[in-house]
PDB file of C-alpha atoms in Angstrom:
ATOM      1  CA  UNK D   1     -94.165 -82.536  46.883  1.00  0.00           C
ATOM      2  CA  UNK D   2     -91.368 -80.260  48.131  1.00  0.00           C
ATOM      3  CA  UNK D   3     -92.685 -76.997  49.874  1.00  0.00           C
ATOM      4  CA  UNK D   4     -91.704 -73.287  49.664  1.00  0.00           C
ATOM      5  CA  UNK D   5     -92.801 -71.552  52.372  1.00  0.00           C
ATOM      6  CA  UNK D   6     -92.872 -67.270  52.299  1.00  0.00           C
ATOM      7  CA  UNK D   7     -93.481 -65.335  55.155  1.00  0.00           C
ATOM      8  CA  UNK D   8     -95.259 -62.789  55.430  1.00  0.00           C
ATOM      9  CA  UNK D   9     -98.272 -64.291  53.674  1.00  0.00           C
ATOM     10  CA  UNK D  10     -99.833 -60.250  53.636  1.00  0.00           C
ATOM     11  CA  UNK D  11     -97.995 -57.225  54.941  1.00  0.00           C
ATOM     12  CA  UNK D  12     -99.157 -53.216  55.258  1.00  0.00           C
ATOM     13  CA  UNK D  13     -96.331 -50.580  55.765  1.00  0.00           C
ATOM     14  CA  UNK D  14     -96.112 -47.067  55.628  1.00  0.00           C
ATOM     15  CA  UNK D  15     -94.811 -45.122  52.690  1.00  0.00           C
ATOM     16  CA  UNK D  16     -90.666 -44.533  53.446  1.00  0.00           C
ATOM     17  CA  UNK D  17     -90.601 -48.104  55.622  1.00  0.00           C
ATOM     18  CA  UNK D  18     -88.656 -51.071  54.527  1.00  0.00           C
ATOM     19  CA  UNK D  19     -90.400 -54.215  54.280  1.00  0.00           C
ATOM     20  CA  UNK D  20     -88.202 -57.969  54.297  1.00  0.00           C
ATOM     21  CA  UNK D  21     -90.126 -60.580  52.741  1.00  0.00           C
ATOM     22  CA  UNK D  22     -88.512 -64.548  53.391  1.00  0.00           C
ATOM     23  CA  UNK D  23     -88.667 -67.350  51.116  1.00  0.00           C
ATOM     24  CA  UNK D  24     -87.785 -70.712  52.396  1.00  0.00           C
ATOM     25  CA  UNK D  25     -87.563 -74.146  51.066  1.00  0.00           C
ATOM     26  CA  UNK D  26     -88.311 -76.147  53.584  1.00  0.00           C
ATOM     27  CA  UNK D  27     -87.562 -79.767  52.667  1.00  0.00           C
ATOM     28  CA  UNK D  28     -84.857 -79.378  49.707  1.00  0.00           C
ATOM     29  CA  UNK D  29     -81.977 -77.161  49.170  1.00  0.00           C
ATOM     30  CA  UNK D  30     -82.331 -74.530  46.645  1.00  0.00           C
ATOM     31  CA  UNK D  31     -79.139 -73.491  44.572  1.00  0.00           C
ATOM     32  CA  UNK D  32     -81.563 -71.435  42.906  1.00  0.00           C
ATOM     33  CA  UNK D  33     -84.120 -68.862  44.012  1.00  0.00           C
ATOM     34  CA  UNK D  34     -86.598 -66.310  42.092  1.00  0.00           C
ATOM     35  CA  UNK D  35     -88.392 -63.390  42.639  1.00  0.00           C
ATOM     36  CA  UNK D  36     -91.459 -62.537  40.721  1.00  0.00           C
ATOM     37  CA  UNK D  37     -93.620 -59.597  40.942  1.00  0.00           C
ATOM     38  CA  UNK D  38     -97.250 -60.056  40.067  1.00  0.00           C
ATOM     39  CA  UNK D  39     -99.778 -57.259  38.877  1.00  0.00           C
ATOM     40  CA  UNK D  40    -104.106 -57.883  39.252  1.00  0.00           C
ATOM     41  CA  UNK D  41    -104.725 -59.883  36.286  1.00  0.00           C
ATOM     42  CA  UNK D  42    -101.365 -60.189  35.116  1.00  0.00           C
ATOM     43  CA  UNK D  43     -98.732 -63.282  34.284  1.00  0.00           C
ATOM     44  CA  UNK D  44     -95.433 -63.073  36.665  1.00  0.00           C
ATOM     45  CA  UNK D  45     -92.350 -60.621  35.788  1.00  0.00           C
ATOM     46  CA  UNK D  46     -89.229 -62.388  37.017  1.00  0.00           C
ATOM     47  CA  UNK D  47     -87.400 -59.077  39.458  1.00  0.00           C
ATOM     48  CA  UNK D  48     -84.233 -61.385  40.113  1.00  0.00           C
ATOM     49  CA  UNK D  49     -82.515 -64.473  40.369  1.00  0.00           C
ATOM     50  CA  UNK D  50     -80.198 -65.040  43.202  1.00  0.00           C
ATOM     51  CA  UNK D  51     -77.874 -68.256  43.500  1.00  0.00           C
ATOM     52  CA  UNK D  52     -76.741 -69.062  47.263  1.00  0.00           C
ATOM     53  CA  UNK D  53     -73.700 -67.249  48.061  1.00  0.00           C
ATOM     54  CA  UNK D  54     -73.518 -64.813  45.163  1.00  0.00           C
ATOM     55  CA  UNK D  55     -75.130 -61.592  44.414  1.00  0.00           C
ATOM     56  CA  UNK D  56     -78.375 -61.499  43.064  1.00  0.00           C
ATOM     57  CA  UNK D  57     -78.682 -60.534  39.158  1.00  0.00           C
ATOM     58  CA  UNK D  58     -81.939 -58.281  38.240  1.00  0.00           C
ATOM     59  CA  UNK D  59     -83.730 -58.028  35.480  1.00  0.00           C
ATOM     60  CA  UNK D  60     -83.331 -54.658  33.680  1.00  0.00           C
ATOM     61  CA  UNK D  61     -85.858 -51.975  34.528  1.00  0.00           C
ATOM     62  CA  UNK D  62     -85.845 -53.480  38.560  1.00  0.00           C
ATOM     63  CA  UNK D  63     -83.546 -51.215  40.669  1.00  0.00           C
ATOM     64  CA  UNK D  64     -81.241 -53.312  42.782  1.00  0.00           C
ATOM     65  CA  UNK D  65     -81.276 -50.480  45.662  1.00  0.00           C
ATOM     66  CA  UNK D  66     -84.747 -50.593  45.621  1.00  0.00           C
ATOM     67  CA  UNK D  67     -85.297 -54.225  46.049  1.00  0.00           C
ATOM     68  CA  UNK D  68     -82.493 -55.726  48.125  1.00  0.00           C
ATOM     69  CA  UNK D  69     -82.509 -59.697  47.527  1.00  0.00           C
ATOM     70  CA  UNK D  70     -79.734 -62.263  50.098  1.00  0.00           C
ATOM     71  CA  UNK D  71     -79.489 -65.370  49.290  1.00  0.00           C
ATOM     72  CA  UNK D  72     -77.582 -66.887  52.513  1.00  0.00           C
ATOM     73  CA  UNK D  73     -77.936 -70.198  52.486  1.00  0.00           C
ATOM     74  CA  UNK D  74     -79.636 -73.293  50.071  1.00  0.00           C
ATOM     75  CA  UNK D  75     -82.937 -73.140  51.928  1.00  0.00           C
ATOM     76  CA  UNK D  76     -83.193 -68.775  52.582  1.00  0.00           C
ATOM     77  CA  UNK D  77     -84.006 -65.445  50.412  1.00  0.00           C
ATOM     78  CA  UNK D  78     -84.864 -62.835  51.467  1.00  0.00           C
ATOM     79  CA  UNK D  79     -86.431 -59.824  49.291  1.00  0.00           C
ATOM     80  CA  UNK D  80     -85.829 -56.142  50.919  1.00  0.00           C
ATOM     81  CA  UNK D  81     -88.513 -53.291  49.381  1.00  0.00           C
ATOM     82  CA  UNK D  82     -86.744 -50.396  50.749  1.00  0.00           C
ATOM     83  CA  UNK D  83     -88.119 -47.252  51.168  1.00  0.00           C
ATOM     84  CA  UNK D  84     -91.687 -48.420  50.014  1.00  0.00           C
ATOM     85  CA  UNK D  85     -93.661 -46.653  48.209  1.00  0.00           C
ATOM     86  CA  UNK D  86     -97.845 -47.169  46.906  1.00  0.00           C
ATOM     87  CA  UNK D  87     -96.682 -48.083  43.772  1.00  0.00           C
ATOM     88  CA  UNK D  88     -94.695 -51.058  45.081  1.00  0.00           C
ATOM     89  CA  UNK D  89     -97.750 -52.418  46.401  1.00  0.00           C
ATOM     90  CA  UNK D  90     -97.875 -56.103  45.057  1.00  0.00           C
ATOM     91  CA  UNK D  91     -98.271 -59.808  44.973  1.00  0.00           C
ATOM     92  CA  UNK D  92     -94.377 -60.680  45.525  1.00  0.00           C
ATOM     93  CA  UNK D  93     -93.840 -64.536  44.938  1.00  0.00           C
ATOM     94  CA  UNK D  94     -90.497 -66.839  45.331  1.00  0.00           C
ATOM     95  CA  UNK D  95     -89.641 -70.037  43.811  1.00  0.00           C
ATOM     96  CA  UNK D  96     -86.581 -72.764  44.352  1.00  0.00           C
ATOM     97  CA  UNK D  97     -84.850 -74.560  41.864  1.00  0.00           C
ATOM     98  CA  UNK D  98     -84.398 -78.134  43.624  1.00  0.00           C
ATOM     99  CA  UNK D  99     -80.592 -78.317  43.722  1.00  0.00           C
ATOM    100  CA  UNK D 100     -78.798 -80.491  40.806  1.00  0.00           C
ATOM    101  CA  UNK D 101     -77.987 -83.790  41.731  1.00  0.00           C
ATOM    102  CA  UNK D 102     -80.984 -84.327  43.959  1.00  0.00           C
ATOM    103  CA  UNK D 103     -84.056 -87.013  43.271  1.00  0.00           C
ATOM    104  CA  UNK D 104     -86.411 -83.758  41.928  1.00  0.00           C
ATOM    105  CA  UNK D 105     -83.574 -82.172  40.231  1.00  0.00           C
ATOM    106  CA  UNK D 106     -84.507 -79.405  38.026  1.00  0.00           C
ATOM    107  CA  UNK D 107     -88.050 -79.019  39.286  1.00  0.00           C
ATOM    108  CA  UNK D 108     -89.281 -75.671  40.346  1.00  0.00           C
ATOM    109  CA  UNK D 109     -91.567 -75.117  43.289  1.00  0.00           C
ATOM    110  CA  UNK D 110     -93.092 -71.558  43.692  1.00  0.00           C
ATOM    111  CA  UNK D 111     -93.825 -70.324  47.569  1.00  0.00           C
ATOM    112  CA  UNK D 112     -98.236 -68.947  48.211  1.00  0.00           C
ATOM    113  CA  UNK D 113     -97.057 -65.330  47.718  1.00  0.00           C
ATOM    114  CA  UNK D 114     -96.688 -61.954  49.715  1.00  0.00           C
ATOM    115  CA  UNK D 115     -99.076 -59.280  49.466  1.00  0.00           C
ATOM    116  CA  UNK D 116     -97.421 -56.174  49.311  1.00  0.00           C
ATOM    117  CA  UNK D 117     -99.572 -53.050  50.582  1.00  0.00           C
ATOM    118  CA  UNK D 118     -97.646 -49.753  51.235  1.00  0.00           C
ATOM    119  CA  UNK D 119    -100.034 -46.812  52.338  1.00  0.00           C
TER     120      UNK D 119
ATOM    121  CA  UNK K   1     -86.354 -63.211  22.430  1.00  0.00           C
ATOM    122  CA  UNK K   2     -88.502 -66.901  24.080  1.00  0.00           C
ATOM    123  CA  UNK K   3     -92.389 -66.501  24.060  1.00  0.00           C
ATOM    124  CA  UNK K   4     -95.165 -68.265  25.552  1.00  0.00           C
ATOM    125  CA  UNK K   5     -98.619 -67.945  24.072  1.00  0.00           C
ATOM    126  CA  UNK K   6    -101.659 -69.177  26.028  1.00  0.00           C
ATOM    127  CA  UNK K   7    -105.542 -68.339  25.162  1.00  0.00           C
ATOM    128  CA  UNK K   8    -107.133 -66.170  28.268  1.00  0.00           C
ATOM    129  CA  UNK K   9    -109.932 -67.727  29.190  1.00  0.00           C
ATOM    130  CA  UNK K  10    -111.956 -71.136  29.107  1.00  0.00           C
ATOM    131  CA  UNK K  11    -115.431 -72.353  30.072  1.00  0.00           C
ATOM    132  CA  UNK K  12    -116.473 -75.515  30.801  1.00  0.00           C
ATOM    133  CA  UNK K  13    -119.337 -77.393  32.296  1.00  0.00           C
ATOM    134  CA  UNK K  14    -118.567 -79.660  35.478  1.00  0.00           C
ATOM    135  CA  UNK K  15    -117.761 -83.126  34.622  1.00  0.00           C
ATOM    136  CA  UNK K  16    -116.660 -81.923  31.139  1.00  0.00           C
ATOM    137  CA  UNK K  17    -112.868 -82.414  30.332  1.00  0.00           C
ATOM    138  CA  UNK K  18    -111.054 -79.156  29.639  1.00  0.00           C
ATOM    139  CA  UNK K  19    -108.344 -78.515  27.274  1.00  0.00           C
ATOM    140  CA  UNK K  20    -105.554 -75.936  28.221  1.00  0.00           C
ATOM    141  CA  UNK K  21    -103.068 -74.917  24.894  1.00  0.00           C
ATOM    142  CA  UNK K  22     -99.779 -73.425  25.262  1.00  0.00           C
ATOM    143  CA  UNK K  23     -97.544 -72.645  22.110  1.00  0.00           C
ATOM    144  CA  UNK K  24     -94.003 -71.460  22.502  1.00  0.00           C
ATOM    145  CA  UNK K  25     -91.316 -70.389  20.525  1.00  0.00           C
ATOM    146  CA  UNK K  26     -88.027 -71.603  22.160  1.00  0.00           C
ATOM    147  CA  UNK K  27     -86.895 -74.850  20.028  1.00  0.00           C
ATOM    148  CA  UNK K  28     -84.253 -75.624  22.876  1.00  0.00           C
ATOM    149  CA  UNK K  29     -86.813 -75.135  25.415  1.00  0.00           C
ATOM    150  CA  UNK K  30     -85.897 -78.602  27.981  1.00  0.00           C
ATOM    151  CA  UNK K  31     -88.863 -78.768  30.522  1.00  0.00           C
ATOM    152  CA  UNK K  32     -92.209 -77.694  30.175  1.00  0.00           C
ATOM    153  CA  UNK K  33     -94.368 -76.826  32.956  1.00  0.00           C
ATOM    154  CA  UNK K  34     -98.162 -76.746  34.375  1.00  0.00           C
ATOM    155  CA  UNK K  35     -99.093 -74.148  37.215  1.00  0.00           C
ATOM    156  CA  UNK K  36    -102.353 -73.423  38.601  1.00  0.00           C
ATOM    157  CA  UNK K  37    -103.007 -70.401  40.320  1.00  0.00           C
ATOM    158  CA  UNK K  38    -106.075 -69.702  42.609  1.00  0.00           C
ATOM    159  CA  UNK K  39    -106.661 -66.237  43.449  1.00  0.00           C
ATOM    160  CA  UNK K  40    -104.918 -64.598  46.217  1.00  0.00           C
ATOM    161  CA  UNK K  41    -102.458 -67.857  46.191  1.00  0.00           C
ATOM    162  CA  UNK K  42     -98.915 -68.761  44.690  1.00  0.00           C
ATOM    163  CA  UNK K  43     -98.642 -70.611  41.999  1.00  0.00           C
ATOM    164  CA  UNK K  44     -98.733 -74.510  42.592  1.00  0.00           C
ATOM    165  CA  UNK K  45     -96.699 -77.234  40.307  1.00  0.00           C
ATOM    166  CA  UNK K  46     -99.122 -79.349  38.554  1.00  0.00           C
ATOM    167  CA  UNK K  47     -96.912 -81.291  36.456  1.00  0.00           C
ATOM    168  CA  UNK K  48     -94.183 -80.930  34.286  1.00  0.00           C
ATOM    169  CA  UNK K  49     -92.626 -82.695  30.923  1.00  0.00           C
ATOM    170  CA  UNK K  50     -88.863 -83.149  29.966  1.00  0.00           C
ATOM    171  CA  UNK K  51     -89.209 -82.344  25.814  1.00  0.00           C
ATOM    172  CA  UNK K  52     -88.039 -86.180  24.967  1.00  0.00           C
ATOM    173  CA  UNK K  53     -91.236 -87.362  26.002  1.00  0.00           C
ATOM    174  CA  UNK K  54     -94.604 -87.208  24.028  1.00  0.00           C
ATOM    175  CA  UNK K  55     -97.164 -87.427  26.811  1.00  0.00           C
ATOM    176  CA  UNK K  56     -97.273 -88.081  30.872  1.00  0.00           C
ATOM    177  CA  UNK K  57    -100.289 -88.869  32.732  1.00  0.00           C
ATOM    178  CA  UNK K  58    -101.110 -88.055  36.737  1.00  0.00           C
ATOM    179  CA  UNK K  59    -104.738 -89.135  37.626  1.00  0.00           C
ATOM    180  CA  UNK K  60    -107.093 -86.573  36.494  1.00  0.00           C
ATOM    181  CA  UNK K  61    -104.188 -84.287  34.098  1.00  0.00           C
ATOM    182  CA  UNK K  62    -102.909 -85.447  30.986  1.00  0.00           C
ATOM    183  CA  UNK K  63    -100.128 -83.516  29.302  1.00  0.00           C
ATOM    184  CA  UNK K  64     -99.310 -83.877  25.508  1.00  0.00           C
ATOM    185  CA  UNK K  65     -96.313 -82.560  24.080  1.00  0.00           C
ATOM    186  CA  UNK K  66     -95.715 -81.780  20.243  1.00  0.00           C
ATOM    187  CA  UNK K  67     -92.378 -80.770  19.647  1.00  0.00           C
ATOM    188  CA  UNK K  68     -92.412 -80.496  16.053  1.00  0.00           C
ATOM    189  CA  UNK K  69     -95.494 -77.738  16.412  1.00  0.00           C
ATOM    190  CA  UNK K  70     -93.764 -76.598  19.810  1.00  0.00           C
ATOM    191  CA  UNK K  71     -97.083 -77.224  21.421  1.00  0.00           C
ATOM    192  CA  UNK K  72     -98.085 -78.275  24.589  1.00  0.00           C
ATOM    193  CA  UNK K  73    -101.748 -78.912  26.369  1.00  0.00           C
ATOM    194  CA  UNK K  74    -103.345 -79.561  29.516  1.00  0.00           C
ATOM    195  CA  UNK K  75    -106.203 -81.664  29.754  1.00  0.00           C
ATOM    196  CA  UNK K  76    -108.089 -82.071  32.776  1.00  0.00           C
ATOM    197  CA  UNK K  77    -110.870 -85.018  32.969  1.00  0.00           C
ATOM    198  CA  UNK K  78    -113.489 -84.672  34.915  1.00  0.00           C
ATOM    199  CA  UNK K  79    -113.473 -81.168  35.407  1.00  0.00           C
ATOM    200  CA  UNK K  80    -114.557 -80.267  39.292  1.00  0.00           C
ATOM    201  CA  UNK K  81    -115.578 -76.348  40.045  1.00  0.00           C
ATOM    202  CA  UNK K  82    -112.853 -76.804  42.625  1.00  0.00           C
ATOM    203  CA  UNK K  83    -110.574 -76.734  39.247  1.00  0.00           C
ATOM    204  CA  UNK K  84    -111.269 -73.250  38.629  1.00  0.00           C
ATOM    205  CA  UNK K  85    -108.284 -71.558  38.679  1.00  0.00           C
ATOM    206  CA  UNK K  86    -105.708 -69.496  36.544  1.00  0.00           C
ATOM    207  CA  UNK K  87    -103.349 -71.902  34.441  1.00  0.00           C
ATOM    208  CA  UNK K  88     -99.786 -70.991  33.527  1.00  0.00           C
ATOM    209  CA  UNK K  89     -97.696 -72.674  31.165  1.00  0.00           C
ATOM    210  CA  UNK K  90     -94.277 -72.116  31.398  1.00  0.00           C
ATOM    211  CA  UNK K  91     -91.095 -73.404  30.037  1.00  0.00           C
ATOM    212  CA  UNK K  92     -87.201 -73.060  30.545  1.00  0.00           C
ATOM    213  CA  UNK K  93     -83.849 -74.360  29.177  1.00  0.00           C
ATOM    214  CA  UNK K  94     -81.880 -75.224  31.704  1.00  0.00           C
ATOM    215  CA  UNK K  95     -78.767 -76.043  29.201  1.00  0.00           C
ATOM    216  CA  UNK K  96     -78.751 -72.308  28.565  1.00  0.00           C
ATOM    217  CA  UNK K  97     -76.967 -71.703  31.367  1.00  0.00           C
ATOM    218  CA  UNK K  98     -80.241 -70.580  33.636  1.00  0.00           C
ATOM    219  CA  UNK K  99     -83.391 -71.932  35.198  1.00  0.00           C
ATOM    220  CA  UNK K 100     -85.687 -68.378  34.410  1.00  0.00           C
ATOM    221  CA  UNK K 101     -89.125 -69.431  33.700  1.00  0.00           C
ATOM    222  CA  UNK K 102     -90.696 -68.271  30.616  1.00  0.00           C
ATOM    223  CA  UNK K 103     -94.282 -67.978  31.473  1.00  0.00           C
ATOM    224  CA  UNK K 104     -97.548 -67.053  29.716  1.00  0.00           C
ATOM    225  CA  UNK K 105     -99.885 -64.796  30.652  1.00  0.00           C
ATOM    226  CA  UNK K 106    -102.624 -67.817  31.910  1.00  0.00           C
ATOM    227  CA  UNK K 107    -105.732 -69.043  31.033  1.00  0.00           C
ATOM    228  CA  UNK K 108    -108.718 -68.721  33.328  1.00  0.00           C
ATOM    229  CA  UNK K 109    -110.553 -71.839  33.479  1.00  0.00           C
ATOM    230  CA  UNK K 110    -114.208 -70.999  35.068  1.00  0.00           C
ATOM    231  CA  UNK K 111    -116.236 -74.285  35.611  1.00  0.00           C
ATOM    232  CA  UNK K 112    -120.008 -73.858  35.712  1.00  0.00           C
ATOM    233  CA  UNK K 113    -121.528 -75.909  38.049  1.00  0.00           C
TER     234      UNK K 113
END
């Protein structure tokens, strides 16, 4: 099946640092990516959804400022924590709408995750 | 606004088949999905269902659809401890304009050896 790749797998940073977390898909183009944030023991909460060349739109209560998403080309995101703090510590995961058109059309493939730890 | 119900947790002895329910509430809801989750991991595509079809089979996962009920279910034969995982159910109507994921909260399968 087609693979989403996110890099870092696990990152520590200090409080006040920005941290960029990358979510590729590395054998399809993605017209479509997502950003979920994931508590212990809890179902995803969609952040954002960013189409390829256009500006990401956030769900409300996640500050845009805060959480910087670019979507530069069909296979890149990127998701910017700035100015981390403890509470943003997380399990940050990405997934890639399979562009329209294509054999897998429509299908959805999620990257392993980031873990978030600010201290 | 769309919900996805799923129950929490399941238990099953290996070799056993296990049952996974999902109800939603989204009549226009288009594809269906299976994720399974092992801990510390992202969430990986089991299988999915477009809502014209009834059933679809892939080797050990069987996935029935009832649209009238808006009900959907996993079943797993053969249940393997190596199945243990967290199951999401998700949907999404892609005629709405979007591709946003609907999930439920997932059910923890634990499978006793």
């Amino acid at each position: 099946g087609a693979v989403v790749s996110q890099h870092p797998s696990w990152v520590i940073c200090k409080s006040g640092t920005s941290v960029k977390i990358e979510c590729r898909s590395l054998d399809f183009q993605a017209t479509t990516m997502f950003w979920y944030r994931q508590f212990p023991k809890q179902s995803l909460m969609l952040m954002a959804t960013s189409n390829e060349g256009s500006k990401a739109t956030y769900e409300q209560g996640v500050e845009k400022d805060k959480f910087l998403i670019n979507h530069a080309s069909l296979t890149l995101s990127t998701l910017t924590v700035t100015s981390a703090h403890p509470e943003d510590s997380s399990f940050y995961i990405c997934s890639a709408r399979v562009k329209t058109g294509t054999g897998d059309g429509n299908t959805i493939y999620f990257g392993e995750g980031s873990w978030l730890t600010v201290v | 606004g769309e919900d996805v119900e799923q129950s929490l947790f399941l238990s099953v002895r290996e070799g056993d088949s296990s049952v996974i329910n999902c109800t939603y509430t989204d009549s226009s809801s288009t594809y269906l999905y299976w994720y399974k989750q092992e801990p510390g991991a992202g969430l990986q595509l089991l299988t999915y269902i477009f809502s014209n079809m009834d059933m679809k089979q892939d080797q050990r996962l069987t996935v029935l659809l009832n649209k009238k009920d808006k009900h959907l279910s996993l079943r797993i034969a053969d249940t393997q401890t190596g199945d243990s995982a967290i199951y999401f159910c998700a949907e999404t109507n892609p005629w709405a304009g979007s591709y946003q994921l609907t999930f439920g909260k997932g059910t923890k399968l634990s499978v006793i050896p």
